[in-house]
CSV table of C-alpha atoms and ligand atoms in Angstrom, one decimal:
chain,number,residue,atom,x,y,z
A,20,MET,CA,0.0,0.0,0.0
A,21,PRO,CA,1.3,3.5,-0.7
A,22,ALA,CA,1.7,5.8,2.3
A,23,ARG,CA,-1.4,7.8,3.0
A,24,SER,CA,-0.5,10.9,1.0
A,25,GLU,CA,1.7,9.4,-1.7
A,26,GLY,CA,-1.2,9.5,-4.1
A,27,GLY,CA,-2.5,6.7,-6.3
A,28,ARG,CA,-4.9,4.0,-5.5
A,29,GLY,CA,-7.4,6.2,-3.7
A,30,ALA,CA,-5.0,7.8,-1.3
A,31,VAL,CA,-6.5,10.7,0.7
A,32,PRO,CA,-4.3,13.9,0.9
A,33,ARG,CA,-3.3,14.6,4.4
A,34,HIS,CA,-2.9,18.3,3.8
A,35,VAL,CA,-5.1,20.2,1.4
A,36,ALA,CA,-4.5,24.0,0.7
A,37,ILE,CA,-7.1,26.0,-1.1
A,38,ILE,CA,-6.9,29.3,-3.0
A,39,MET,CA,-10.4,30.6,-2.6
A,40,ASP,CA,-10.6,32.7,-5.7
A,41,GLY,CA,-13.4,34.2,-7.9
A,42,ASN,CA,-15.7,36.0,-5.4
A,43,GLY,CA,-15.5,39.3,-7.4
A,44,ARG,CA,-16.3,37.6,-10.7
A,45,TRP,CA,-19.2,35.7,-9.1
A,46,ALA,CA,-20.7,39.0,-8.0
A,47,LYS,CA,-19.9,40.8,-11.3
A,48,ARG,CA,-21.8,38.1,-13.2
A,49,ARG,CA,-24.9,38.9,-11.1
A,50,LEU,CA,-24.4,42.7,-11.3
A,51,LEU,CA,-23.7,42.8,-7.6
A,52,PRO,CA,-20.9,44.6,-5.7
A,53,ARG,CA,-17.7,42.5,-5.2
A,54,THR,CA,-18.4,42.4,-1.5
A,55,ALA,CA,-21.6,40.4,-2.2
A,56,GLY,CA,-19.3,37.8,-3.7
A,57,HIS,CA,-17.1,37.7,-0.5
A,58,ARG,CA,-20.3,37.2,1.6
A,59,ALA,CA,-21.4,34.4,-0.7
A,60,GLY,CA,-18.0,32.9,-0.4
A,61,VAL,CA,-18.3,32.5,3.4
A,62,THR,CA,-21.3,30.2,3.0
A,63,VAL,CA,-19.0,27.6,1.3
A,64,LEU,CA,-16.9,27.1,4.5
A,65,THR,CA,-19.1,25.0,6.8
A,66,PRO,CA,-20.1,22.2,4.3
A,67,LEU,CA,-16.5,22.2,3.1
A,68,LEU,CA,-15.0,21.7,6.5
A,69,GLU,CA,-17.5,19.0,7.3
A,70,THR,CA,-16.7,17.2,4.1
A,71,ALA,CA,-12.9,17.5,4.6
A,72,GLY,CA,-13.2,16.1,8.1
A,73,ARG,CA,-15.4,13.2,7.0
A,74,MET,CA,-13.0,12.3,4.1
A,75,GLY,CA,-10.1,12.0,6.5
A,76,VAL,CA,-8.2,15.2,5.5
A,77,GLU,CA,-6.2,16.2,8.5
A,78,PHE,CA,-4.9,19.6,7.6
A,79,LEU,CA,-6.8,22.3,5.6
A,80,THR,CA,-5.2,25.6,4.8
A,81,LEU,CA,-7.4,28.4,3.3
A,82,TYR,CA,-6.0,31.4,1.6
A,83,ALA,CA,-8.3,34.3,2.8
A,84,PHE,CA,-6.2,37.5,2.3
A,85,SER,CA,-2.8,37.9,0.7
A,86,THR,CA,-0.1,40.5,1.5
A,87,GLU,CA,-0.9,42.0,-1.9
A,88,ASN,CA,-4.7,42.2,-1.3
A,89,TRP,CA,-4.2,45.6,0.6
A,90,ILE,CA,-3.9,47.3,-2.8
A,91,ARG,CA,-7.6,46.8,-3.4
A,92,PRO,CA,-10.0,49.7,-2.8
A,93,GLU,CA,-10.2,50.7,0.8
A,94,SER,CA,-13.9,49.9,1.0
A,95,GLU,CA,-13.4,46.4,-0.2
A,96,VAL,CA,-10.5,45.8,2.3
A,97,ASN,CA,-12.6,47.2,5.1
A,98,THR,CA,-15.6,45.0,4.2
A,99,LEU,CA,-13.3,41.9,4.1
A,100,MET,CA,-11.9,42.7,7.5
A,101,GLU,CA,-15.5,43.1,8.9
A,102,LEU,CA,-16.4,39.9,7.2
A,103,PHE,CA,-13.5,38.0,8.9
A,104,LEU,CA,-14.8,39.3,12.3
A,105,GLU,CA,-18.4,38.4,11.6
A,106,THR,CA,-17.3,34.9,10.3
A,107,ALA,CA,-15.1,34.4,13.4
A,108,ARG,CA,-18.1,35.2,15.6
A,109,SER,CA,-20.5,33.0,13.8
A,110,LYS,CA,-18.3,30.1,12.8
A,111,VAL,CA,-15.7,29.6,15.5
A,112,PRO,CA,-18.0,28.2,18.2
A,113,GLU,CA,-19.5,25.8,15.6
A,114,LEU,CA,-16.0,24.7,14.5
A,115,ASN,CA,-15.0,24.2,18.1
A,116,GLU,CA,-18.0,21.9,18.6
A,117,ARG,CA,-17.0,19.9,15.6
A,118,GLY,CA,-13.5,19.4,17.1
A,119,ALA,CA,-11.6,21.6,14.6
A,120,ARG,CA,-8.4,23.4,15.6
A,121,LEU,CA,-8.1,26.8,14.1
A,122,ARG,CA,-4.8,28.6,13.5
A,123,PHE,CA,-3.8,31.7,11.5
A,124,MET,CA,-0.8,32.2,9.2
A,125,GLY,CA,0.5,35.6,8.2
A,126,ARG,CA,1.8,38.9,9.5
A,127,ARG,CA,-0.4,40.1,12.2
A,128,GLU,CA,1.0,43.6,12.6
A,129,LYS,CA,-1.0,45.2,9.8
A,130,LEU,CA,-4.3,43.6,10.7
A,131,PRO,CA,-6.9,45.6,12.7
A,132,ALA,CA,-6.7,45.1,16.4
A,133,ALA,CA,-10.2,43.6,16.5
A,134,VAL,CA,-9.2,41.0,13.9
A,135,CYS,CA,-6.0,40.1,15.9
A,136,GLU,CA,-8.1,39.6,19.0
A,137,ALA,CA,-10.6,37.4,17.2
A,138,ILE,CA,-7.7,35.3,15.9
A,139,GLU,CA,-6.1,34.9,19.3
A,140,GLU,CA,-9.5,34.0,20.8
A,141,ALA,CA,-10.2,31.4,18.1
A,142,GLU,CA,-6.8,29.8,18.5
A,143,ARG,CA,-7.2,29.7,22.3
A,144,LEU,CA,-10.7,28.3,22.2
A,145,THR,CA,-9.8,25.5,19.8
A,146,ALA,CA,-6.3,24.7,21.0
A,147,HIS,CA,-7.2,21.3,22.4
A,148,ASN,CA,-9.1,20.0,19.4
A,149,ASP,CA,-7.5,17.6,17.0
A,150,ARG,CA,-10.2,16.3,14.6
A,151,LEU,CA,-9.3,18.7,11.7
A,152,ASN,CA,-6.5,21.3,11.7
A,153,VAL,CA,-7.6,24.4,9.9
A,154,TYR,CA,-5.2,27.2,9.0
A,155,ILE,CA,-6.5,30.5,7.7
A,156,ALA,CA,-3.9,32.4,5.7
A,157,LEU,CA,-4.6,36.1,6.5
A,158,ASN,CA,-2.3,38.9,5.4
A,159,TYR,CA,-0.3,35.9,4.2
A,160,GLY,CA,2.5,35.9,1.6
A,161,GLY,CA,4.8,33.0,0.8
A,162,ARG,CA,7.7,35.4,0.3
A,163,SER,CA,7.0,37.2,3.6
A,164,GLU,CA,6.9,33.8,5.4
A,165,ILE,CA,10.3,32.9,4.0
A,166,VAL,CA,11.7,36.3,4.9
A,167,ASP,CA,10.3,36.1,8.4
A,168,ALA,CA,11.8,32.6,8.8
A,169,ALA,CA,15.2,33.9,7.6
A,170,ARG,CA,15.1,36.8,10.0
A,171,ARG,CA,14.4,34.5,13.0
A,172,ILE,CA,17.1,32.1,11.9
A,173,VAL,CA,19.6,35.0,11.8
A,174,ALA,CA,18.3,36.3,15.1
A,175,ASP,CA,18.7,32.9,16.7
A,176,GLY,CA,22.3,32.8,15.5
A,177,VAL,CA,21.9,29.5,13.7
A,178,PRO,CA,25.3,28.6,12.2
A,179,PRO,CA,25.2,28.4,8.4
A,180,GLU,CA,26.5,24.8,8.3
A,181,GLU,CA,23.6,23.8,10.6
A,182,LEU,CA,20.9,25.3,8.4
A,183,ASP,CA,19.3,22.6,6.3
A,184,GLU,CA,15.7,22.1,4.9
A,185,ALA,CA,14.4,20.6,8.1
A,186,THR,CA,15.8,23.4,10.3
A,187,PHE,CA,14.5,26.0,7.9
A,188,GLY,CA,11.0,24.4,7.9
A,189,ARG,CA,10.9,24.7,11.7
A,190,TYR,CA,11.0,28.5,11.3
A,191,LEU,CA,7.9,28.7,9.1
A,192,TYR,CA,4.6,30.0,10.4
A,193,ALA,CA,3.1,26.5,10.9
A,194,PRO,CA,6.1,24.2,11.5
A,195,GLU,CA,3.8,21.4,12.8
A,196,ALA,CA,1.9,21.1,9.6
A,197,PRO,CA,3.0,18.4,7.1
A,198,GLU,CA,3.9,19.5,3.6
A,199,VAL,CA,1.0,20.2,1.3
A,200,ASP,CA,-0.2,17.3,-0.8
A,201,LEU,CA,-3.0,18.9,-2.8
A,202,VAL,CA,-3.5,22.6,-3.8
A,203,ILE,CA,-7.0,23.5,-5.1
A,204,ARG,CA,-7.6,26.8,-6.9
A,205,THR,CA,-11.0,27.9,-7.9
A,206,SER,CA,-11.9,30.3,-10.8
A,207,GLY,CA,-9.4,28.9,-13.3
A,208,GLU,CA,-6.3,30.9,-12.8
A,209,LEU,CA,-3.1,28.9,-13.3
A,210,ARG,CA,-0.9,30.7,-10.8
A,211,VAL,CA,0.2,30.4,-7.3
A,212,SER,CA,-0.3,34.1,-6.2
A,213,ASN,CA,2.3,33.9,-3.4
A,214,PHE,CA,0.7,31.0,-1.6
A,215,LEU,CA,2.8,28.6,0.5
A,216,LEU,CA,5.8,28.7,-1.8
A,217,TRP,CA,8.0,26.5,0.4
A,218,GLN,CA,5.3,23.9,1.4
A,219,ILE,CA,4.0,23.2,-2.1
A,220,ALA,CA,7.3,21.9,-3.6
A,221,TYR,CA,5.7,18.6,-4.5
A,222,ALA,CA,2.0,19.3,-4.2
A,223,GLU,CA,-0.5,18.2,-6.8
A,224,PHE,CA,-2.5,21.0,-8.4
A,225,TYR,CA,-6.2,20.9,-9.0
A,226,VAL,CA,-7.6,24.0,-10.8
A,227,THR,CA,-11.3,24.3,-11.4
A,228,GLU,CA,-13.2,27.0,-13.4
A,229,THR,CA,-15.9,27.0,-10.7
A,230,LEU,CA,-15.9,30.4,-8.9
A,231,TRP,CA,-15.4,30.1,-5.1
A,232,PRO,CA,-19.0,30.9,-4.0
A,233,ASP,CA,-20.2,28.0,-6.2
A,234,PHE,CA,-17.5,25.5,-4.9
A,235,SER,CA,-19.5,22.6,-3.6
A,236,PRO,CA,-18.7,19.7,-1.3
A,237,GLU,CA,-19.2,17.4,-4.4
A,238,GLU,CA,-16.5,19.3,-6.2
A,239,PHE,CA,-14.2,19.0,-3.2
A,240,VAL,CA,-14.8,15.2,-3.2
A,241,LYS,CA,-14.0,15.2,-6.9
A,242,ALA,CA,-10.6,16.9,-6.3
A,243,ILE,CA,-9.8,14.4,-3.5
A,244,GLU,CA,-10.7,11.5,-5.8
A,245,TRP,CA,-8.5,13.0,-8.6
A,246,PHE,CA,-5.6,13.2,-6.1
A,247,GLY,CA,-6.1,9.5,-5.5
A,248,THR,CA,-5.3,8.8,-9.2
A,249,ARG,CA,-2.0,10.7,-9.2
A,250,SER,CA,1.3,9.1,-9.3
A,251,ARG,CA,3.7,11.2,-7.1
A,252,ARG,CA,7.2,10.5,-8.3
A,253,ARG,CA,9.0,13.3,-6.4
A,254,GLY,CA,11.8,13.2,-8.9
A,255,GLY,CA,11.9,9.4,-9.0
A,256,VAL,CA,10.7,7.1,-11.7
B,304,IPE,C1,-11.0,35.8,-3.7
B,304,IPE,O1,-11.8,36.4,-4.6
B,304,IPE,C2,-11.1,36.5,-2.3
B,304,IPE,C3,-9.9,37.3,-2.0
B,304,IPE,C4,-8.8,37.5,-2.6
B,304,IPE,C5,-10.1,38.0,-0.7
B,304,IPE,P1,-11.4,37.7,-5.5
B,304,IPE,O2,-11.9,38.9,-4.7
B,304,IPE,O3,-10.0,37.7,-5.8
B,304,IPE,O4,-12.3,37.5,-6.8
B,304,IPE,P2,-11.9,37.7,-8.3
B,304,IPE,O5,-10.6,37.0,-8.5
B,304,IPE,O6,-11.7,39.2,-8.4
B,304,IPE,O7,-13.0,37.2,-9.1
B,305,IPE,C1,-5.2,35.0,-4.2
B,305,IPE,O1,-6.2,35.5,-5.0
B,305,IPE,C2,-5.4,35.4,-2.8
B,305,IPE,C3,-6.6,34.8,-2.2
B,305,IPE,C4,-7.4,34.0,-2.7
B,305,IPE,C5,-6.8,35.3,-0.8
B,305,IPE,P1,-6.0,36.9,-5.8
B,305,IPE,O2,-7.2,37.2,-6.5
B,305,IPE,O3,-5.5,38.0,-4.9
B,305,IPE,O4,-4.8,36.6,-6.8
B,305,IPE,P2,-4.5,37.1,-8.2
B,305,IPE,O5,-4.6,38.6,-8.2
B,305,IPE,O6,-5.5,36.5,-9.2
B,305,IPE,O7,-3.1,36.7,-8.5
B,306,MG,MG1,-9.0,36.9,-7.4
C-alpha cells in the first residue's frame, strides 16, 4: 500500500490547501458589488470543513487574504476585515464543537486590532481540538513567510552549516503542519499568487473553473478523488 499521502490507489491527501478565488467575478456576473461575492464565499466554508473532516483530510489551509490584497479599494478591504470578524463570531463556536483546531498564518501587525483579538480567541478556544487542523492564511504571503523565517534564523544565531531544509522548515509559520499534498484553486487561474511557496514543492494541483462561492462539497470530493489517481514520483521514476 502507498503511504497515505503518496497519491495513487485512492489515497487521501493529508494536507489540502485552497486558493479561494473568484468571489469578485461571481458578483460581477450577477451585477452585484464585489463584497456580495465575498459574503457568498463564506457560506461555502461550513459544508467544506464538514466534508474534509469526513473524508479524512487532517490539515486544511485556506487562503483568505494575501499580503498583496491591501492594494484593493479601501472599501473592499474594510468589508473583508469586517467579514472576517463576523465569520469568526458566527463560525468559531460551531467549528470548536466539531473538534476543529483553528490557526492563522500571516503577518499580524498590519491587521486591525479587533481581527487580531478574534484570531487569538479562536486559537485559544480551539487549541485542544485535534479532529481537523484548519489554517487561515490572512495577510499571508509566501515570500513574507520565507523572509520572516530567515530573520528569525539569523536572530537565533543558527550557524550556516547547521541550516538545512528541516531546520528552515521549523521556522515557518506552521512548522507542525506536514507539507501540502494537494492545492485546489477555484476560478481557473493557473498561478500560485504567493501562496505557500515552500510547502507546495511537490504538491499536486487541481484547478477548477468554478468560482469560489459555487464551490460545492461534491467538487471537493472530486478533487480528492482526482488526487487519488495521481502518481507522485517526487523526482523518481
Ligand atoms: C478571492 O476572490 C477572495 C480574496 C482574494 C479576498 P477575489 O476577490 O480575488 O475574486 P476575483 O478573482 O476578483 O473574481
Ligand atoms: C489569491 O487571489 C489570494 C486569495 C485567494 C486570498 P488573488 O485574486 O488575490 O490573486 P491574483 O490577483 O489573481 O493573482
Ligand atoms: Mg482573485
